[in-house]
Amino acid sequence: MEDTIFGKITRGEIPTEFLYEDDHCVAIRDINPQAPTHVLIIPRKPIPRLVDSGAEDQELLGHLLLVAGRVADKLGVGEAFRLVINNGEGGGQTVFHLHLHILAGREMTEGQLSAGLN
Ligand code: 5GP
């Protein structure tokens, strides 16, 4: 796959504040926040899209969910947040390195499922 901005960020080639990091993933603030709290959980492994992940990624995918919950809690939004994964251009994905969006701090009403809209 081609390298992306998230590859450079996870490798530390672009200085970015990590709200959380471990051997498998990092958490950063979104550069164009769609909610008062908008954080991205990015695996260090550059899987382009969720649909490109395989059985070998099962543990990593579970880890990303656990980290998302912990980071949300740490940021004080553990009681009310939304987790979004955009998959593919038609799904609103713009950076083709798998990532989870944590969105919080505004009302999350039914039908507003996109990270980038509303
Ligand atoms: P996607 O649309 O692929 O699901 O989400 C990509 C997200 O990455 C967007 O919300 C966009 O604002 C964010 N983003 C793109 N480039 C950068 C960057 O260089 N730094 C940070 N922190 N976020 C970025």
Tab-separated table of N, CA and C and ligand atoms in Angstrom, residues 5-6 9 28-32 38 40 86 92-95 99 101, ligand 1:
chain	number	residue	atom	x	y	z
A	5	ILE	N	-0.338	10.047	5.434
A	5	ILE	CA	0.014	10.990	6.504
A	5	ILE	C	-0.004	10.281	7.869
A	6	PHE	N	-0.901	9.304	8.030
A	6	PHE	CA	-0.971	8.606	9.323
A	6	PHE	C	0.219	7.668	9.519
A	9	ILE	N	2.812	10.018	10.763
A	9	ILE	CA	2.511	10.428	12.149
A	9	ILE	C	2.828	9.289	13.121
A	28	ILE	N	-4.448	10.655	18.515
A	28	ILE	CA	-4.134	12.069	18.249
A	28	ILE	C	-5.438	12.852	18.096
A	29	ARG	N	-5.349	14.172	18.253
A	29	ARG	CA	-6.517	15.008	17.991
A	29	ARG	C	-6.679	15.196	16.482
A	30	ASP	N	-7.926	15.159	16.010
A	30	ASP	CA	-8.183	15.393	14.588
A	30	ASP	C	-7.873	16.849	14.249
A	31	ILE	N	-7.251	17.057	13.093
A	31	ILE	CA	-6.840	18.397	12.688
A	31	ILE	C	-8.049	19.277	12.325
A	32	ASN	N	-9.152	18.640	11.994
A	32	ASN	CA	-10.366	19.362	11.569
A	32	ASN	C	-11.558	18.818	12.356
A	38	HIS	N	-12.635	15.336	19.356
A	38	HIS	CA	-12.532	14.517	18.140
A	38	HIS	C	-11.111	13.961	18.081
A	40	LEU	N	-8.505	10.573	17.050
A	40	LEU	CA	-8.315	9.440	16.148
A	40	LEU	C	-7.439	8.390	16.825
A	86	ASN	N	-14.835	5.043	9.042
A	86	ASN	CA	-15.251	5.221	7.656
A	86	ASN	C	-14.466	4.225	6.810
A	92	GLY	N	-16.884	7.656	3.119
A	92	GLY	CA	-16.367	8.899	3.701
A	92	GLY	C	-14.913	8.839	4.125
A	93	GLN	N	-14.218	7.741	3.785
A	93	GLN	CA	-12.809	7.634	4.192
A	93	GLN	C	-11.942	8.494	3.276
A	94	THR	N	-11.061	9.272	3.870
A	94	THR	CA	-10.166	10.140	3.087
A	94	THR	C	-8.697	9.785	3.292
A	95	VAL	N	-8.372	9.173	4.438
A	95	VAL	CA	-6.993	8.736	4.688
A	95	VAL	C	-7.012	7.208	4.737
A	99	HIS	N	-8.373	3.887	10.844
A	99	HIS	CA	-8.411	4.676	12.079
A	99	HIS	C	-9.832	4.716	12.610
A	101	HIS	N	-12.563	7.064	14.793
A	101	HIS	CA	-12.859	8.418	15.277
A	101	HIS	C	-13.591	8.309	16.609
B	1	5GP	P1	-11.509	9.738	7.358
B	1	5GP	O1	-12.283	10.731	6.535
B	1	5GP	O2	-10.453	9.038	6.520
B	1	5GP	O3	-12.358	8.769	8.128
B	1	5GP	O4	-10.776	10.578	8.466
B	1	5GP	C1	-9.566	11.223	8.259
B	1	5GP	C2	-9.463	12.261	9.333
B	1	5GP	O5	-8.118	12.622	9.468
B	1	5GP	C3	-10.247	13.548	9.037
B	1	5GP	O6	-11.176	13.774	10.080
B	1	5GP	C4	-9.169	14.611	8.964
B	1	5GP	O7	-9.586	15.834	9.521
B	1	5GP	C5	-8.027	13.995	9.736
B	1	5GP	N1	-6.699	14.388	9.301
B	1	5GP	C6	-6.239	14.437	8.017
B	1	5GP	N2	-4.952	14.814	7.989
B	1	5GP	C7	-4.581	14.981	9.286
B	1	5GP	C8	-3.338	15.380	9.894
B	1	5GP	O8	-2.322	15.632	9.250
B	1	5GP	N3	-3.328	15.459	11.265
B	1	5GP	C9	-4.433	15.174	12.016
B	1	5GP	N4	-4.293	15.286	13.334
B	1	5GP	N5	-5.606	14.801	11.471
B	1	5GP	C10	-5.678	14.718	10.121
